[in-house]
Coordinates of C-alpha atoms and ligand atoms in Angstrom, one line a residue:
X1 CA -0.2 -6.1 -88.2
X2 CA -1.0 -10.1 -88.0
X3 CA -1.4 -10.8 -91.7
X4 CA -0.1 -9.4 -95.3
X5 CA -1.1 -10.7 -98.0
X6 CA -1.3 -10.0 -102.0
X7 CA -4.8 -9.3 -104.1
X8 CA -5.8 -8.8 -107.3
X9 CA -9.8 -8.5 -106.4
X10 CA -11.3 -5.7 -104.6
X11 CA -14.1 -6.1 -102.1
X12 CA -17.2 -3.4 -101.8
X13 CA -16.7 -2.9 -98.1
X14 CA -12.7 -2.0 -98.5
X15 CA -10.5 1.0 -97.4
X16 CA -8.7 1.6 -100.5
X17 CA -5.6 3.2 -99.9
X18 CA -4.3 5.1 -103.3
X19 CA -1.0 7.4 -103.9
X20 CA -1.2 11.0 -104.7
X21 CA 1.4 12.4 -106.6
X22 CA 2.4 16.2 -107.7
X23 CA 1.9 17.0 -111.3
X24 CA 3.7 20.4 -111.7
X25 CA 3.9 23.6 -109.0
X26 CA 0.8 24.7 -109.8
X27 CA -0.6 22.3 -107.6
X28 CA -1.2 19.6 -110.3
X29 CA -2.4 16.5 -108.9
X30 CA -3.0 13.0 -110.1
X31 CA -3.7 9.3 -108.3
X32 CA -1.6 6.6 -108.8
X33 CA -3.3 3.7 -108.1
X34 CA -1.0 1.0 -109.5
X35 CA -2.3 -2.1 -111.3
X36 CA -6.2 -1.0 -109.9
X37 CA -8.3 1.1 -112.9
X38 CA -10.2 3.3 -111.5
X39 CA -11.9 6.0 -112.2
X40 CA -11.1 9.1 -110.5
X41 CA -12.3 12.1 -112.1
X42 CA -14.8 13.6 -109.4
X43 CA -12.9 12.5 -106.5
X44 CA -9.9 14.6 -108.1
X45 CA -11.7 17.3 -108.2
X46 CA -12.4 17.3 -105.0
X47 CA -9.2 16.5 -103.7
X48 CA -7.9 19.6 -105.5
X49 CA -11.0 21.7 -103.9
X50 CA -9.5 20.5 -100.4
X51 CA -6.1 21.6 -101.3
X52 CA -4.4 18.0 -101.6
X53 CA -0.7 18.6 -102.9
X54 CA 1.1 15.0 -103.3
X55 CA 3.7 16.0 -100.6
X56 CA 5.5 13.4 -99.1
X57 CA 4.3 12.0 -95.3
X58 CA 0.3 13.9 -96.6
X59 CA -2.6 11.3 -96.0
X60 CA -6.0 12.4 -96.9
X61 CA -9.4 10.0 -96.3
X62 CA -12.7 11.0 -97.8
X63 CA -15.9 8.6 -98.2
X64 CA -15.7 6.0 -100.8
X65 CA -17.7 5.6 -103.6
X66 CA -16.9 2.0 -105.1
X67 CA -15.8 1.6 -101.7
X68 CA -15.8 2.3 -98.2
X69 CA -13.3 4.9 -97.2
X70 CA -10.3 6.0 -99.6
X71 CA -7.5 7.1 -98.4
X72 CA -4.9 9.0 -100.3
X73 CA -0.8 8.7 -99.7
X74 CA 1.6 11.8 -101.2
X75 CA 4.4 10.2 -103.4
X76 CA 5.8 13.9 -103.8
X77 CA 6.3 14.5 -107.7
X78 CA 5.1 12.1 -110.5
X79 CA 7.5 9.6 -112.1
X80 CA 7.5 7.0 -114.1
X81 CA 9.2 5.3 -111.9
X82 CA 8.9 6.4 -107.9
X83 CA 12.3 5.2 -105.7
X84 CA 11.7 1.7 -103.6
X85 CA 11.5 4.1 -100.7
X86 CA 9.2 6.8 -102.0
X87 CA 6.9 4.3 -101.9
X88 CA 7.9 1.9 -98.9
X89 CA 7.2 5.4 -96.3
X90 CA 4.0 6.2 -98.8
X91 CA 2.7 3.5 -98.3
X92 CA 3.9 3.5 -94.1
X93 CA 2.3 6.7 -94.0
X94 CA -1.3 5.4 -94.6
X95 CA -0.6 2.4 -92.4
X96 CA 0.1 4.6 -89.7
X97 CA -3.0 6.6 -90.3
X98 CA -5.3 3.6 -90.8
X99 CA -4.2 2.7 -86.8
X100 CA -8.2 1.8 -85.3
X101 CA -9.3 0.2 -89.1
X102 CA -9.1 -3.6 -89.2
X103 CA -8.2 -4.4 -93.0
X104 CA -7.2 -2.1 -96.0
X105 CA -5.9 -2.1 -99.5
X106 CA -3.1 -0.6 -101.0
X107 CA -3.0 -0.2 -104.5
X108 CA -0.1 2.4 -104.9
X109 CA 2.6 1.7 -108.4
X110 CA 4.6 -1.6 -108.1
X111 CA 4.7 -2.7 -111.7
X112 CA 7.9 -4.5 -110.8
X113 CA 8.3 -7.4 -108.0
X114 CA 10.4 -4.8 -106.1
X115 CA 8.2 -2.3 -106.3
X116 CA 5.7 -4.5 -104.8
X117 CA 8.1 -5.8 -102.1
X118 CA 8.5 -1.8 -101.4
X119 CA 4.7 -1.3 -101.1
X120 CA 4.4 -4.7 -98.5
X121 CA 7.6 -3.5 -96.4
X122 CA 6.1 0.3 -96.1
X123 CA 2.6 -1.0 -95.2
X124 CA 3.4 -3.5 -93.2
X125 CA 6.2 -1.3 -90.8
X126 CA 3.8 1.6 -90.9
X127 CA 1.3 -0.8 -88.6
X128 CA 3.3 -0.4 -85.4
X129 CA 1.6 0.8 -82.3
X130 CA 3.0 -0.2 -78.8
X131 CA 0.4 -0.4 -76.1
X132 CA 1.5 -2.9 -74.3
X133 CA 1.9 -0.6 -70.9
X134 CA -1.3 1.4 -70.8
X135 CA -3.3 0.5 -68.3
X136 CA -6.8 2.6 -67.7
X137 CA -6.3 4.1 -71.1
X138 CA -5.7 1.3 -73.2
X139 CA -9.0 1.6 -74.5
X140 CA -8.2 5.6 -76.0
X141 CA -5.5 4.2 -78.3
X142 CA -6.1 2.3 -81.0
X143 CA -4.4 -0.9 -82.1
X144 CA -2.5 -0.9 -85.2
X145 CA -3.7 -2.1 -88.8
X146 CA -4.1 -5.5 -88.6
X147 CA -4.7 -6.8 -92.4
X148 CA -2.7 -5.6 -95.2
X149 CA -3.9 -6.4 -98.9
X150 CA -1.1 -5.4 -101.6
X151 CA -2.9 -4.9 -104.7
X152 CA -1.5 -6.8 -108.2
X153 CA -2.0 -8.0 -111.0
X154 CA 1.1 -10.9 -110.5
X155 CA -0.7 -11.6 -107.1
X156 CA -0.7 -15.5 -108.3
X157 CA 3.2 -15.3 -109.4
X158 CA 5.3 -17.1 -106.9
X159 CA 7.9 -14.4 -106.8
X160 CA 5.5 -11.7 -105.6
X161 CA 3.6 -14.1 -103.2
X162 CA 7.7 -14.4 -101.5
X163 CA 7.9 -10.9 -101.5
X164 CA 5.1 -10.6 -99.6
X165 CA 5.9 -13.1 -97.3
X166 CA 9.6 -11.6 -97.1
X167 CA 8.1 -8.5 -95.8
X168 CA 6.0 -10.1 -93.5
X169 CA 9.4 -11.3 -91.8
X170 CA 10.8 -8.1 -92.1
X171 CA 8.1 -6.4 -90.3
X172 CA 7.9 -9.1 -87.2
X173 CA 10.8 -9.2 -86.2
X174 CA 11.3 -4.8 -87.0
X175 CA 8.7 -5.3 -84.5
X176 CA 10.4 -6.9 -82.0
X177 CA 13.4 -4.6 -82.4
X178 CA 10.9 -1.7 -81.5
X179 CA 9.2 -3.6 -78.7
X180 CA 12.5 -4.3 -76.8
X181 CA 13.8 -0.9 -77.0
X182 CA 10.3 1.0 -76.1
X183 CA 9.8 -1.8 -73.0
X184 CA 11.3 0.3 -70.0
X185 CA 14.4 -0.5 -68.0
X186 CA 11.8 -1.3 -65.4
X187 CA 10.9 -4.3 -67.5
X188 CA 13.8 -4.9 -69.5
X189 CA 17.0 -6.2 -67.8
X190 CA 19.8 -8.1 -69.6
X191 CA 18.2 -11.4 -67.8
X192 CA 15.1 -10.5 -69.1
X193 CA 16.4 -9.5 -72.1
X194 CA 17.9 -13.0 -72.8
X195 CA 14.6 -14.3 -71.9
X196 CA 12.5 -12.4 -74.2
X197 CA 14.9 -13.3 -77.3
X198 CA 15.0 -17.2 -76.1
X199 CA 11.4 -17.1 -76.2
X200 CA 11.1 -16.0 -79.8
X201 CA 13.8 -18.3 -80.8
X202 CA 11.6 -21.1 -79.9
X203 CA 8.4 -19.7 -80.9
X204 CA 10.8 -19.6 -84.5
X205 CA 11.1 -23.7 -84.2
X206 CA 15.1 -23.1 -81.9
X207 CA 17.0 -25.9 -83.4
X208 CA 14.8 -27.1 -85.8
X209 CA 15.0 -23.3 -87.6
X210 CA 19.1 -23.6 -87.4
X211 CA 19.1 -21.1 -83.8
X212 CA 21.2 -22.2 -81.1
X213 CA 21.8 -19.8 -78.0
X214 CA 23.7 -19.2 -75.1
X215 CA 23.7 -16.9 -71.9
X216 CA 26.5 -16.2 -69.7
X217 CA 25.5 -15.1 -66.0
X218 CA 27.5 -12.3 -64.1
X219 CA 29.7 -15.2 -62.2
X220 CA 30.7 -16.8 -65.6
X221 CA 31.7 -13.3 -66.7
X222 CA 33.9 -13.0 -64.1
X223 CA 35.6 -16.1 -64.2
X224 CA 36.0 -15.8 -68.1
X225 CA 37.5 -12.6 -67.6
X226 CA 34.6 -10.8 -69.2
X227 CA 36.4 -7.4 -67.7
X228 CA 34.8 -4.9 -70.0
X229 CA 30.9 -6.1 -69.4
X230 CA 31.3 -7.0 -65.8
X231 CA 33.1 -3.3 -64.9
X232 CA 29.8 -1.7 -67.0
X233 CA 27.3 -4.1 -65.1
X234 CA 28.9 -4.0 -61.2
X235 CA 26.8 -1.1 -60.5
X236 CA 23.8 -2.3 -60.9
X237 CA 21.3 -4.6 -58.8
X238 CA 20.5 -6.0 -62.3
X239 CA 23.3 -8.5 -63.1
X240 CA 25.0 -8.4 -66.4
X241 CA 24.7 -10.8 -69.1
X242 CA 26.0 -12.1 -73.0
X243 CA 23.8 -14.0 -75.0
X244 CA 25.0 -15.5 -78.1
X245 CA 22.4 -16.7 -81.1
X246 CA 23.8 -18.9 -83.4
X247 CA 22.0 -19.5 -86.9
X248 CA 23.0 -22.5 -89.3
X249 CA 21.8 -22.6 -92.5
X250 CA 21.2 -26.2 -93.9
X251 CA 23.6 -27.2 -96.5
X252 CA 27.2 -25.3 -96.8
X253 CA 26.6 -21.8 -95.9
X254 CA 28.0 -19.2 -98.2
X255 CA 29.6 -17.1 -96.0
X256 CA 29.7 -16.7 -92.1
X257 CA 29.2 -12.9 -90.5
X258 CA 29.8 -12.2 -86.6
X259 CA 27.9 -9.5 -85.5
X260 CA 28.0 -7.4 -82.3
X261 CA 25.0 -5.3 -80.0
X262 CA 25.5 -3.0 -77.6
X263 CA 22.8 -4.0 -75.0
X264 CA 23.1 -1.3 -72.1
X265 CA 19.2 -2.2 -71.1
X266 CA 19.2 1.5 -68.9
X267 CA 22.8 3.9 -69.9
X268 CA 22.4 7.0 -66.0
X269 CA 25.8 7.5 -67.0
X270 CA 27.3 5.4 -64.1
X271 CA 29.1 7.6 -61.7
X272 CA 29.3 10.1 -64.9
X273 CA 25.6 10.5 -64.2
X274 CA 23.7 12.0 -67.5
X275 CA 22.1 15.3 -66.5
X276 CA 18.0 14.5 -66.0
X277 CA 16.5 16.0 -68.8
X278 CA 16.7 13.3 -72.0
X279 CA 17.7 10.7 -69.9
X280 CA 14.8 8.3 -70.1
X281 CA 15.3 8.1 -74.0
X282 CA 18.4 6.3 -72.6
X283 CA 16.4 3.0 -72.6
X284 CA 16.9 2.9 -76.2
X285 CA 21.2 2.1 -75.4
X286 CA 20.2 -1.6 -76.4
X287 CA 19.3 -0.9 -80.0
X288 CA 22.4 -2.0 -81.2
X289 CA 21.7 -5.3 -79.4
X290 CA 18.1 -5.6 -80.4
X291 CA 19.0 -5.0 -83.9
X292 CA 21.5 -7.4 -84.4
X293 CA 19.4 -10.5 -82.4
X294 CA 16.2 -9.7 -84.8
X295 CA 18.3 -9.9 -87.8
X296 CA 19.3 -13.0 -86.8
X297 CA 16.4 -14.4 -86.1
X298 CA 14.6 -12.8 -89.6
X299 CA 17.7 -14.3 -91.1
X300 CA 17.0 -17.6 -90.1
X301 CA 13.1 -17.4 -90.4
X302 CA 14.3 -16.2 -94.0
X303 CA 16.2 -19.7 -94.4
X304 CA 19.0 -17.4 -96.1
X305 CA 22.3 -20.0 -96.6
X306 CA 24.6 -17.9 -94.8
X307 CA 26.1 -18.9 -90.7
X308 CA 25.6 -16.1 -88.8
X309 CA 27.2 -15.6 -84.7
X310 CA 25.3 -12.9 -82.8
X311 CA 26.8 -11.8 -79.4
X312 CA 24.9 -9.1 -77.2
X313 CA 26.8 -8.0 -74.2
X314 CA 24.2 -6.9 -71.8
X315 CA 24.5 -4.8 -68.7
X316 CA 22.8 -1.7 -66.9
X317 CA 25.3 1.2 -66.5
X318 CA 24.4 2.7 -63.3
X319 CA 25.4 4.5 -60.4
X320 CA 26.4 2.9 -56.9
X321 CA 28.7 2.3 -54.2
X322 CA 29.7 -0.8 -56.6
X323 CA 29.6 1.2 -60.1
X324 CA 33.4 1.2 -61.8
X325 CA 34.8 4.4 -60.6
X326 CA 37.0 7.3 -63.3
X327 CA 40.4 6.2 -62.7
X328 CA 38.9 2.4 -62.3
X329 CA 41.5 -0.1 -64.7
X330 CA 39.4 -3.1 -65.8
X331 CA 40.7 -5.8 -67.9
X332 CA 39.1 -6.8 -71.4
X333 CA 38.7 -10.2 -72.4
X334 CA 42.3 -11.1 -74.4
X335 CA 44.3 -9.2 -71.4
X336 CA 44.1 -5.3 -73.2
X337 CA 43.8 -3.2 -69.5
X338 CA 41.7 0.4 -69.5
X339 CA 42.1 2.7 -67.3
X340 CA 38.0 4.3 -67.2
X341 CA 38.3 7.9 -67.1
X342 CA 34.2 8.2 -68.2
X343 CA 31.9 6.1 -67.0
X344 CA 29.4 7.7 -69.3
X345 CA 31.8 5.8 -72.6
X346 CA 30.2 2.6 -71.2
X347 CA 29.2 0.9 -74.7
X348 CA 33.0 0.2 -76.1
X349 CA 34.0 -1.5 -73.1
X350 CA 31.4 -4.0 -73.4
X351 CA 31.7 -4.5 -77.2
X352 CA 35.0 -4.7 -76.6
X353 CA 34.5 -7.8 -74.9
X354 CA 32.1 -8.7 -77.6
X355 CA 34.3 -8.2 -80.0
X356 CA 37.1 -10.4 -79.1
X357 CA 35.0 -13.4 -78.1
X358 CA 33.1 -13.0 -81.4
X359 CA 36.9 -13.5 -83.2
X360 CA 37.5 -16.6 -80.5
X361 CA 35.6 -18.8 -83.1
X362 CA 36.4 -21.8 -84.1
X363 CA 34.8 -21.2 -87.8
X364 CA 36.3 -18.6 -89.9
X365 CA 34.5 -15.3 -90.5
X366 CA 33.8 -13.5 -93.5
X367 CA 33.4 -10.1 -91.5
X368 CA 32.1 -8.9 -88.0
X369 CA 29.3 -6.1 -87.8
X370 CA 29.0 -4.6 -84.6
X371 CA 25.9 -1.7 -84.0
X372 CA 25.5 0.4 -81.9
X373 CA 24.4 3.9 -79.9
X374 CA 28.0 4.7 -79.5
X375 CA 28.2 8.5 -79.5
X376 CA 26.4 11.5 -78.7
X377 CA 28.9 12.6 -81.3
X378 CA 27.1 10.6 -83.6
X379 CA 23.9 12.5 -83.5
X380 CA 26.2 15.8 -83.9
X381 CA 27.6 14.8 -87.2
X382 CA 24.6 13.1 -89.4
X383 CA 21.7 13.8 -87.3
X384 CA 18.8 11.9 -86.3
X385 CA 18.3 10.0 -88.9
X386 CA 21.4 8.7 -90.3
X387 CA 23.4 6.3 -88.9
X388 CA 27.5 6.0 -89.4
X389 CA 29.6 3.2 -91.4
X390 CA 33.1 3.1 -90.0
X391 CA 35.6 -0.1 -90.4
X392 CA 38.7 -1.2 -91.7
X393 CA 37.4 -2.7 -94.8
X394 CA 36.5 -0.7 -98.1
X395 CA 34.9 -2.9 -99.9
X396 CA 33.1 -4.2 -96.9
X397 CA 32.0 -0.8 -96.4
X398 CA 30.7 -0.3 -100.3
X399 CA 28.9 -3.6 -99.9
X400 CA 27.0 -2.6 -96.5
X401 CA 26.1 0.9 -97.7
X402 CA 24.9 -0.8 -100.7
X403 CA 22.7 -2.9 -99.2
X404 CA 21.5 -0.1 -96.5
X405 CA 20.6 1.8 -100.0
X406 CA 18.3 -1.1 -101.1
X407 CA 16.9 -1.6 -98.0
X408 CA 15.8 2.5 -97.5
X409 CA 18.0 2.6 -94.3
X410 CA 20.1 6.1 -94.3
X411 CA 23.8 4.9 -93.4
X412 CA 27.1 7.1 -94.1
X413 CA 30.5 6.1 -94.2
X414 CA 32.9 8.1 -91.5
X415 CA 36.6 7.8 -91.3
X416 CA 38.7 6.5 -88.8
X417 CA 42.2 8.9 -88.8
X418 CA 44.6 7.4 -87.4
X419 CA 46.0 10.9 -85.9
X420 CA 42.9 10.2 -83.1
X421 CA 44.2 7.5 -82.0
X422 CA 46.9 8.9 -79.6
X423 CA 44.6 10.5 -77.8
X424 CA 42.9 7.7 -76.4
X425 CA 46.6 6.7 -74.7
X426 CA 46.6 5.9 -71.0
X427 CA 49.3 7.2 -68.3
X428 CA 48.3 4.1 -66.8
X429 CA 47.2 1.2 -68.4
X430 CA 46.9 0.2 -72.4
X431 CA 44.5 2.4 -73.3
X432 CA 41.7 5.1 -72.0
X433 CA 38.0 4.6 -72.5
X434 CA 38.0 8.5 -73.9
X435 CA 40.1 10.4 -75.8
X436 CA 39.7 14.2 -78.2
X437 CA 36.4 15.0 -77.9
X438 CA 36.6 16.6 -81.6
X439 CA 35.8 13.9 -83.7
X440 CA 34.2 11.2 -81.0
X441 CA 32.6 9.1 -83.1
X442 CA 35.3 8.1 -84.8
X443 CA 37.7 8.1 -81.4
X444 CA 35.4 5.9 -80.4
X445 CA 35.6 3.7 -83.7
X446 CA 39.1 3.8 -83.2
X447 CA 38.9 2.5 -79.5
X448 CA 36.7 -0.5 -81.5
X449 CA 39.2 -1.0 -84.1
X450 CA 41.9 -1.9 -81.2
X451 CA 39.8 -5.1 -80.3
X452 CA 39.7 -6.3 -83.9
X453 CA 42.6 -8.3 -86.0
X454 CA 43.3 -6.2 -88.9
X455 CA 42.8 -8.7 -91.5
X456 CA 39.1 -9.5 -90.3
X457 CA 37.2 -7.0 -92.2
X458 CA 35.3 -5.1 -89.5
X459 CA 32.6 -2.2 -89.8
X460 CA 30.8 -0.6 -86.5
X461 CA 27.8 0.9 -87.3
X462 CA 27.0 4.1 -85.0
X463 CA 23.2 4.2 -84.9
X464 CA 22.9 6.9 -81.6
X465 CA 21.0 9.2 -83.4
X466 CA 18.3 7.4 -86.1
X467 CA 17.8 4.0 -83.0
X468 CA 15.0 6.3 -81.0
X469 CA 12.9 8.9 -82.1
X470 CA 12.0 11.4 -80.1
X471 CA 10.5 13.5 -82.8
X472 CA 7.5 12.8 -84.9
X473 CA 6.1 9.6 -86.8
X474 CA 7.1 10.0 -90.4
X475 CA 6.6 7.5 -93.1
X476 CA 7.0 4.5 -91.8
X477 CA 8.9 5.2 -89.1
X478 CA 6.9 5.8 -85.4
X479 CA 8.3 7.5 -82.4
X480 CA 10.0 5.2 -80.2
X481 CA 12.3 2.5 -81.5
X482 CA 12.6 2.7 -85.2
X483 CA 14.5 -0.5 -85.7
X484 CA 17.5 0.6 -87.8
X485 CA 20.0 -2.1 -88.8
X486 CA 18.1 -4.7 -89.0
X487 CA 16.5 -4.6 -93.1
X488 CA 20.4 -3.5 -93.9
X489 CA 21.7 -6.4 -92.5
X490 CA 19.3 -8.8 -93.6
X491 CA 19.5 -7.4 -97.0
X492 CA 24.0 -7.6 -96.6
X493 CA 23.3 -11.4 -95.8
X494 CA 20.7 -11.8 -99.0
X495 CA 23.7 -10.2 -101.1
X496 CA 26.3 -12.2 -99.8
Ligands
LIG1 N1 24.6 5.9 -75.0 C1 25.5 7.0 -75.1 C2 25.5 7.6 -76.5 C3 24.2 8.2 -77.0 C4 24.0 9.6 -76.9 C5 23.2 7.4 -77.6 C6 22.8 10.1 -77.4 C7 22.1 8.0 -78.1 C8 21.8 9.3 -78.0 C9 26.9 6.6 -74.8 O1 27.1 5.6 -73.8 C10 27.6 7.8 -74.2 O2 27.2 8.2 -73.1 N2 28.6 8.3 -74.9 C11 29.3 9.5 -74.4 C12 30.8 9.2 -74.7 C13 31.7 10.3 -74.1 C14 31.7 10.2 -72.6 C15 33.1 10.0 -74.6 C16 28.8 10.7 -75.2 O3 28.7 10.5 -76.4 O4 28.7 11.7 -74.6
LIG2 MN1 27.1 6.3 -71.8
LIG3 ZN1 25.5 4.3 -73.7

């Protein structure tokens, strides 16, 4: 997708893409085409004779008669008023359809700004394709939709015209969440990593767009006492790193958020190896990473007036004669000694790290998000499409699921019982990277909540399961890196 824009004309040569929508259960249909009159007597008919229901994720194209092609979009059962996210993955759905068609049309309900800004999102995150590594067959896949038209009446009001442009942003840098975690640990090391999000800083305008950043190298680590990312990293021929991204609004900014990304570019297991089958979609363990840079950077393309400190601990968990070994003790930044009993529990050690140079600022915080694909657990308890809210804040928490609500991201909040927490004691050292397996999301959590002042409001966002998706496109949403976290963050900071 290169360009989205807002219309209120309609060309002869178009693909207009309209929403379908279930009348009753007799199979009742009618076309909700938004601000467009049109008239759509025959073409219902025949949309009936071909058994067209409305259903959610159902895209139907037949020949055009105005126009080119139509193509129709299920919004499941009339209302007068379909949910922001009915019609964002409506209108995703016929994106991802349209992949091979250079321009189309939506006109699908958006009476309201919102609405419209729903519509734009949708289309625009529905666009996604990544070709970027086929080589002979490039030429059998088709690139995404590259020119998105939002149909409106208000297409001259400035509010719209920022929506549109808001979801522009939104999409782009959704984008590059996706691209870094479908890129293969072949191609994506934490130095290259760094690299690849120092490029797009700059191609953003670096200082000039508020962005600051620094990289730490594995020798820095160590002499920092970076224990937690170095002990995940020393196995690997491909050298740890943290980057930090720092975003300045101009003027006082309104509040100031720290978050946190996992970045494991490849998670084997370490010495813990992960049995074969399903490993490879372990080069999605930098989600949490990827989210949290790309909302940074859509932040500050955004010019939203809040200060925002991103740190990414990045390292390659993997086996060798140098990999930290179960009954290893490493020592996490602030002098908190682990004793490693799993290998495989890699991600809290380095956020752990993360965590307590995030709270080494000199400014104070309003509240430090960290994301990540934490748990296998995780996937257990909400499935693959839900991602877990735990923290030591509630209010923090209302205010994040709120804004996950808004934004059409699926976040639940999880507890953290403080009868877990013994479990996780050492024999040894301070503490033990594992502890009950019941419950491990939230042992895990707790292990988090160790590295976190209890009066900075905290909340660590388990994405394991909705990060990657190894089952089918739906909506929006392709297979691959789906770019959670990001629109509920971006949408927290907009709140604040
Ligand atoms: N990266 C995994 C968690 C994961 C699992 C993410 C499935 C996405 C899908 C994490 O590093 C891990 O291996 N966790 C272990 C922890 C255990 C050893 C306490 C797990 O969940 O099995
Ligand atoms: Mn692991
Ligand atoms: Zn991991």
């Amino acid at each position: 997708m290169s360009t989205v824009k807002i219309t209120d004309g309609l060309l002869k040569d178009e693909v207009l893409v309209l929403g379908l929508a279930a009348t009753n259960a007799k199979g009742g249909i009618a076309i909700e085409s938004g601000d467009l009159a049109i008239d759509t007597k025959a073409i219902l008919a025949s949309l009936v004779d071909m058994g067209a229901t409305g259903a959610a994720d159902e895209v139907i194209k037949t020949p055009g008669t105005a126009v080119r092609m139509f193509v129709f979009t299920g919004l499941g059962k009339k209302s007068n008023s379909y949910s922001h996210e009915t019609l964002r993955r409506a209108a995703g759905a016929a994106s991802r359809a349209l992949a091979g068609t250079s321009a189309a049309t939506f006109a699908l309900p958006s009476s309201t700004v919102e609405n419209l800004s729903a519509v734009a999102e949708g289309a625009a995150l529905g666009a996604y394709v990544f070709n970027q590594f086929r080589g002979s067959s490039l030429s059998e896949h088709k690139p995404g939709l590259n020119t998105i038209a939002i149909y409106s009446k208000s297409a001259s009001r400035a509010d719209a015209k920022a929506a549109i442009a808001r979801a522009k942003i939104v999409a782009d840098y959704t984008f590059l969440v996706r691209d870094l975690i479908n890129t293969p640990p072949s191609h994506l090391t934490p130095d290259s990593f760094c690299k690849k999000l120092t490029a797009s800083i700059k191609s953003l305008g670096g200082s000039q767009a508020g962005l600051k950043f620094r990289i730490w190298d594995e020798k820095e680590l160590k002499a920092q006492g970076f224990g937690g990312i170095i002990g995940v990293g020393q196995g690997s021929a491909n050298p740890p790193r943290l980057l930090h991204i720092s975003y300045t609004p101009k003027g006082t900014p309104k509040k100031r958020f720290a978050f946190v990304g996992k970045g494991i570019t490849f998670d084997t297991g370490g010495l813990a190896l992960k049995p074969a089958k399903g490993m490879e979609a372990m080069k999605s363990d930098m989600s949490g990473a990827a989210a949290v840079c790309a909302a940074t950077l859509a932040i500050a393309a955004l010019k939203l007036d809040v200060a925002i400190e991103t740190w990414a601990p990045l390292a390659e968990n993997m086996p060798s004669d140098s990999a930290t070994r179960p009954s290893d003790i490493i020592t996490i930044l602030g002098g908190k000694t682990i004793e490693v009993l799993n290998p495989d529990a890699e991600g809290r050690l380095v956020l752990a790290d993360g965590l307590v140079k995030a709270q080494e600022s000199k400014n104070k915080l309003d509240g430090i998000i960290d994301v990540a694909t934490l748990t296998g657990a995780q996937v257990v308890a909400l499935g693959t499409r839900t991602g877990a809210v735990m923290g030591n804040n509630e209010e923090f928490s209302s205010t994040f699921i709120r804004a996950a609500a808004i934004s059409g991201e699926q976040f639940w909040p999880m507890p953290l019982p403080v009868e877990l927490r013994a479990s996780l004691d050492s024999p040894v050292a301070d503490m033990a990277n594992i502890g009950d397996k019941s419950g491990g999301m939230l042992v895990a959590g707790l292990f988090l909540k160790e590295f976190v002042a209890p009066d900075m409001p905290w909340l660590h966002l388990d994405i394991a399961g909705p990060a990657f998706n190894t089952a089918s496109a739906h909506g929006y949403t392709p297979v691959g890196g789906t770019g959670i976290a990001l629109r509920s963050l971006v949408t927290l900071v907009e709140g604040a």
